[in-house]
Tab-separated table of C-alpha atoms in Angstrom:
chain	number	residue	atom	x	y	z
A	235	UNK	CA	4.224	17.651	-69.886
A	236	UNK	CA	3.921	13.930	-69.195
A	237	UNK	CA	3.035	12.888	-65.637
A	238	UNK	CA	2.885	9.551	-63.835
A	239	UNK	CA	0.339	9.338	-61.009
A	240	UNK	CA	0.842	6.491	-58.519
A	241	UNK	CA	-2.353	6.418	-56.452
A	242	UNK	CA	-4.596	3.510	-55.406
A	243	UNK	CA	-7.742	5.524	-54.617
A	244	UNK	CA	-9.748	4.990	-57.800
A	245	UNK	CA	-12.006	8.030	-57.439
A	246	UNK	CA	-9.183	10.413	-56.545
A	247	UNK	CA	-6.994	9.070	-59.336
A	248	UNK	CA	-9.765	9.488	-61.916
A	249	UNK	CA	-10.449	13.044	-60.769
A	250	UNK	CA	-6.760	14.000	-60.831
A	251	UNK	CA	-6.183	12.430	-64.244
A	252	UNK	CA	-9.192	14.212	-65.717
A	253	UNK	CA	-8.188	17.599	-64.314
A	254	UNK	CA	-4.544	17.276	-65.374
A	255	UNK	CA	-5.569	16.247	-68.882
A	256	UNK	CA	-7.849	19.276	-69.007
A	257	UNK	CA	-4.769	21.325	-68.067
A	258	UNK	CA	-3.076	19.919	-71.165
A	259	UNK	CA	-0.860	17.243	-69.634
A	260	UNK	CA	-0.429	13.610	-70.673
A	261	UNK	CA	-1.041	11.362	-67.653
A	262	UNK	CA	-0.470	7.674	-66.978
A	263	UNK	CA	-1.951	6.113	-63.832
A	264	UNK	CA	-0.484	3.289	-61.769
A	265	UNK	CA	-2.327	1.948	-58.727
A	266	UNK	CA	0.586	-0.016	-57.234
A	267	UNK	CA	4.320	0.365	-56.697
A	268	UNK	CA	4.930	-2.555	-59.057
A	269	UNK	CA	2.975	-0.860	-61.835
A	270	UNK	CA	4.778	2.405	-61.136
A	271	UNK	CA	8.161	0.761	-61.652
A	272	UNK	CA	6.857	-0.869	-64.855
A	273	UNK	CA	5.747	2.500	-66.284
A	274	UNK	CA	9.069	4.125	-65.401
A	275	UNK	CA	10.959	1.296	-67.103
A	276	UNK	CA	9.213	1.863	-70.428
A	277	UNK	CA	8.735	5.609	-70.847
A	278	UNK	CA	10.012	9.009	-69.731
A	279	UNK	CA	8.102	11.380	-67.470
A	280	UNK	CA	8.498	15.009	-66.490
A	281	UNK	CA	6.941	14.602	-63.040
A	282	UNK	CA	5.743	11.900	-60.626
A	283	UNK	CA	2.792	12.296	-58.261
A	284	UNK	CA	3.215	9.670	-55.552
A	285	UNK	CA	0.805	8.433	-52.884
A	286	UNK	CA	2.331	7.021	-49.687
A	287	UNK	CA	-0.036	4.244	-48.641
A	288	UNK	CA	-0.199	1.785	-51.537
A	289	UNK	CA	-1.562	-1.789	-51.590
A	290	UNK	CA	1.811	-3.439	-52.273
A	291	UNK	CA	4.044	-1.273	-50.097
A	292	UNK	CA	5.036	2.121	-48.777
A	293	UNK	CA	5.500	4.972	-51.227
A	294	UNK	CA	8.493	6.110	-49.172
A	295	UNK	CA	10.312	2.914	-50.126
A	296	UNK	CA	9.480	3.632	-53.772
A	297	UNK	CA	10.858	7.166	-53.371
A	298	UNK	CA	14.007	5.871	-51.711
A	299	UNK	CA	14.729	3.379	-54.516
A	300	UNK	CA	13.832	6.028	-57.124
A	301	UNK	CA	16.533	8.338	-55.790
A	302	UNK	CA	19.028	5.528	-55.099
A	303	UNK	CA	18.857	4.703	-58.826
A	304	UNK	CA	19.939	8.309	-59.558
A	305	UNK	CA	16.580	9.002	-61.171
A	306	UNK	CA	16.185	12.773	-61.353
A	307	UNK	CA	12.489	12.903	-62.299
A	308	UNK	CA	10.916	15.281	-59.756
A	309	UNK	CA	8.429	13.841	-57.262
A	310	UNK	CA	5.494	15.454	-55.487
A	311	UNK	CA	4.211	13.263	-52.657
A	312	UNK	CA	0.487	13.120	-51.875
A	313	UNK	CA	0.098	12.268	-48.196
A	314	UNK	CA	-2.588	12.166	-45.528
A	315	UNK	CA	0.033	12.755	-42.847
A	316	UNK	CA	0.384	16.345	-41.713
A	317	UNK	CA	2.969	16.024	-38.921
A	318	UNK	CA	6.096	18.119	-39.409
A	319	UNK	CA	8.340	15.088	-38.826
A	320	UNK	CA	6.618	13.195	-41.661
A	321	UNK	CA	7.027	16.099	-44.074
A	322	UNK	CA	10.691	16.482	-43.162
A	323	UNK	CA	11.229	12.748	-43.675
A	324	UNK	CA	9.696	12.906	-47.163
A	325	UNK	CA	11.898	15.811	-48.200
A	326	UNK	CA	14.995	14.084	-46.801
A	327	UNK	CA	14.148	10.967	-48.824
A	328	UNK	CA	14.212	13.025	-52.023
A	329	UNK	CA	10.705	14.415	-52.537
A	330	UNK	CA	10.698	17.744	-54.332
A	331	UNK	CA	7.451	18.800	-52.678
A	332	UNK	CA	4.406	17.373	-50.937
A	333	UNK	CA	0.677	18.015	-50.578
A	334	UNK	CA	-1.445	16.988	-47.619
A	335	UNK	CA	-4.788	15.388	-48.490
A	336	UNK	CA	-7.368	16.716	-49.069
A	337	UNK	CA	-5.993	19.460	-51.295
A	338	UNK	CA	-7.280	21.917	-53.871
A	339	UNK	CA	-6.432	21.151	-57.489
A	340	UNK	CA	-5.349	24.748	-58.070
A	341	UNK	CA	-2.678	24.299	-55.403
A	342	UNK	CA	-1.518	21.064	-57.037
A	343	UNK	CA	-1.244	22.915	-60.366
A	344	UNK	CA	0.829	25.665	-58.751
A	345	UNK	CA	3.157	23.201	-57.033
A	346	UNK	CA	3.639	21.264	-60.274
A	347	UNK	CA	4.589	24.484	-62.063
A	348	UNK	CA	7.005	25.451	-59.299
A	349	UNK	CA	8.725	22.051	-59.266
A	350	UNK	CA	9.054	22.034	-63.062
A	351	UNK	CA	10.539	25.549	-63.002
A	352	UNK	CA	13.084	24.489	-60.390
A	353	UNK	CA	13.967	21.461	-62.488
A	354	UNK	CA	14.781	23.728	-65.434
A	355	UNK	CA	17.107	25.698	-63.162
A	356	UNK	CA	15.361	29.040	-63.578
A	357	UNK	CA	12.138	30.831	-62.773
A	358	UNK	CA	11.910	31.918	-66.417
A	359	UNK	CA	9.990	29.317	-68.385
A	360	UNK	CA	9.805	30.996	-71.791
A	361	UNK	CA	11.600	29.142	-74.583
A	362	UNK	CA	13.029	31.593	-77.119
A	363	UNK	CA	14.685	30.699	-80.416
A	364	UNK	CA	15.034	33.385	-83.059
A	365	UNK	CA	11.729	35.196	-83.427
A	366	UNK	CA	9.754	32.328	-81.855
A	367	UNK	CA	8.862	32.429	-78.147
A	368	UNK	CA	6.920	29.702	-76.339
A	369	UNK	CA	5.635	29.845	-72.758
A	370	UNK	CA	4.529	26.227	-72.131
A	371	UNK	CA	3.032	26.870	-68.704
A	372	UNK	CA	0.909	29.754	-70.001
A	373	UNK	CA	0.166	27.945	-73.312
A	374	UNK	CA	1.297	31.000	-75.271
A	375	UNK	CA	3.192	31.116	-78.586
A	376	UNK	CA	4.391	34.317	-80.215
A	377	UNK	CA	6.186	34.665	-83.533
A	378	UNK	CA	7.519	38.163	-83.905
A	379	UNK	CA	4.557	40.375	-83.021
A	380	UNK	CA	1.979	37.653	-83.694
A	381	UNK	CA	0.160	35.626	-81.036
A	382	UNK	CA	-0.510	32.097	-82.262
A	383	UNK	CA	-3.235	29.836	-80.896
A	384	UNK	CA	-2.147	26.199	-80.571
A	385	UNK	CA	-4.060	23.076	-79.727
A	386	UNK	CA	-2.720	21.236	-76.713
A	387	UNK	CA	-0.707	18.525	-78.464
A	388	UNK	CA	0.649	21.013	-80.995
A	389	UNK	CA	1.929	23.066	-78.081
A	390	UNK	CA	3.462	20.063	-76.320
A	391	UNK	CA	5.124	18.918	-79.547
A	392	UNK	CA	6.648	22.344	-80.137
A	393	UNK	CA	7.800	22.398	-76.514
A	394	UNK	CA	9.676	19.128	-77.059
A	395	UNK	CA	11.384	20.482	-80.163
A	396	UNK	CA	12.281	23.839	-78.605
A	397	UNK	CA	13.727	22.176	-75.509
A	398	UNK	CA	16.110	20.199	-77.736
A	399	UNK	CA	16.815	22.071	-80.997
A	400	UNK	CA	18.880	19.991	-83.403
A	401	UNK	CA	17.930	16.718	-81.712
A	402	UNK	CA	16.267	14.054	-83.852
A	403	UNK	CA	12.991	12.661	-82.487
A	404	UNK	CA	11.630	9.424	-83.927
A	405	UNK	CA	7.883	9.108	-84.471
A	406	UNK	CA	7.769	6.423	-81.794
A	407	UNK	CA	9.454	8.701	-79.279
A	408	UNK	CA	7.027	11.518	-80.045
A	409	UNK	CA	4.028	9.200	-79.664
A	410	UNK	CA	5.404	8.132	-76.281
A	411	UNK	CA	5.780	11.743	-75.123
A	412	UNK	CA	2.462	13.087	-76.441
A	413	UNK	CA	0.076	10.265	-75.593
A	414	UNK	CA	-0.708	8.084	-72.605
A	415	UNK	CA	-0.869	4.282	-72.623
A	416	UNK	CA	-4.652	4.490	-72.786
A	417	UNK	CA	-4.665	6.482	-76.036
A	418	UNK	CA	-5.294	4.443	-79.177
A	419	UNK	CA	-3.060	6.185	-81.718
A	420	UNK	CA	-0.619	5.364	-84.493
A	421	UNK	CA	2.547	7.112	-85.580
A	422	UNK	CA	0.562	8.701	-88.417
A	423	UNK	CA	-0.924	11.067	-85.830
A	424	UNK	CA	2.532	12.634	-85.442
A	425	UNK	CA	2.589	13.519	-89.144
A	426	UNK	CA	-0.647	15.465	-88.669
A	427	UNK	CA	0.694	17.478	-85.726
A	428	UNK	CA	4.012	18.158	-87.442
A	429	UNK	CA	2.162	19.417	-90.522
A	430	UNK	CA	0.119	21.796	-88.367
A	431	UNK	CA	3.218	23.110	-86.622
A	432	UNK	CA	4.935	23.706	-89.950
A	433	UNK	CA	2.050	25.936	-91.015
A	434	UNK	CA	2.326	27.933	-87.804
A	435	UNK	CA	6.092	28.307	-88.244
A	436	UNK	CA	5.896	29.550	-91.834
A	437	UNK	CA	7.786	32.836	-92.222
A	438	UNK	CA	9.525	32.298	-88.866
A	439	UNK	CA	13.198	31.604	-88.166
A	440	UNK	CA	12.441	27.978	-87.276
A	441	UNK	CA	11.574	24.949	-89.375
A	442	UNK	CA	10.954	21.254	-88.777
A	443	UNK	CA	13.099	18.983	-90.928
A	444	UNK	CA	12.109	15.419	-91.832
A	445	UNK	CA	14.961	12.908	-91.786
A	446	UNK	CA	13.774	9.918	-93.761
A	447	UNK	CA	13.685	6.787	-91.646
A	448	UNK	CA	14.818	8.660	-88.529
A	449	UNK	CA	12.237	11.256	-87.554
A	450	UNK	CA	12.078	15.030	-87.154
A	451	UNK	CA	14.431	17.804	-86.068
A	452	UNK	CA	13.927	21.480	-85.235
A	453	UNK	CA	16.306	23.646	-87.270
A	454	UNK	CA	17.102	27.329	-87.381
A	455	UNK	CA	17.340	27.811	-83.604
C-alpha cells in the first residue's frame, strides 16, 4: 500500500515512516498542508495519515477540502485532542478513523488494516484468481497447495495486478505506486520485479503479458 503522512513533527514523522516501511508500505511525507496538496496532485495513495496542528493551517480544513473535492482516499487523523466533541467533529468532517497521541504503532497498524478493509467493502481481504490466492495484509501468496515467499515489492506489485486484472499498467505508473519520492529508481526496476513475479506464477492460471510501448497486464484471471 502507498501512504501519505502529513505531520510536522520531524521525529514522529521519521519514526512512523520507518515503521510503516518496515511493514512493507510505500510512504511519502509532507510536513505542511501545501506539500500535502502537492503530493495528492501528482500521485495516488491508498491512505492518508493526517495531523491536525500544522504550520500553515488546520488539518481539519485540509480534511474538509479533501472531502469537498469528492476525494475518496481514506483518512486517519492523528490528534492530541481527546475530547469526545473533537472526535465527533473529525468524523463528521469525513475522517475514517482517528488516533489520539501518543499512540502505539501496533494500534496504528490495526486501524490502517481496518480502514483499508472497509474501503474494499468487505472484511475478506484475500484476492483470489484461478489457483492463485494473495492475502496482502498477511503477506501470504498461495498457488494451489504451494506457499510462495515474496519480497515486499513483489507482493505489492502482484497486489496491484490482482486488484485490476486485465488493466494495463505503464512502467511509470508502477514506479509511482511501488516507490516513494525519495527512492532513486528507474523504470528498469519494474522489469526486474515483473520477471521475478513471472517465475513465481509459472504453472499457475495467471500470467503477466507485456504490451510493447504500453506496459503490463495480468491475464488468465
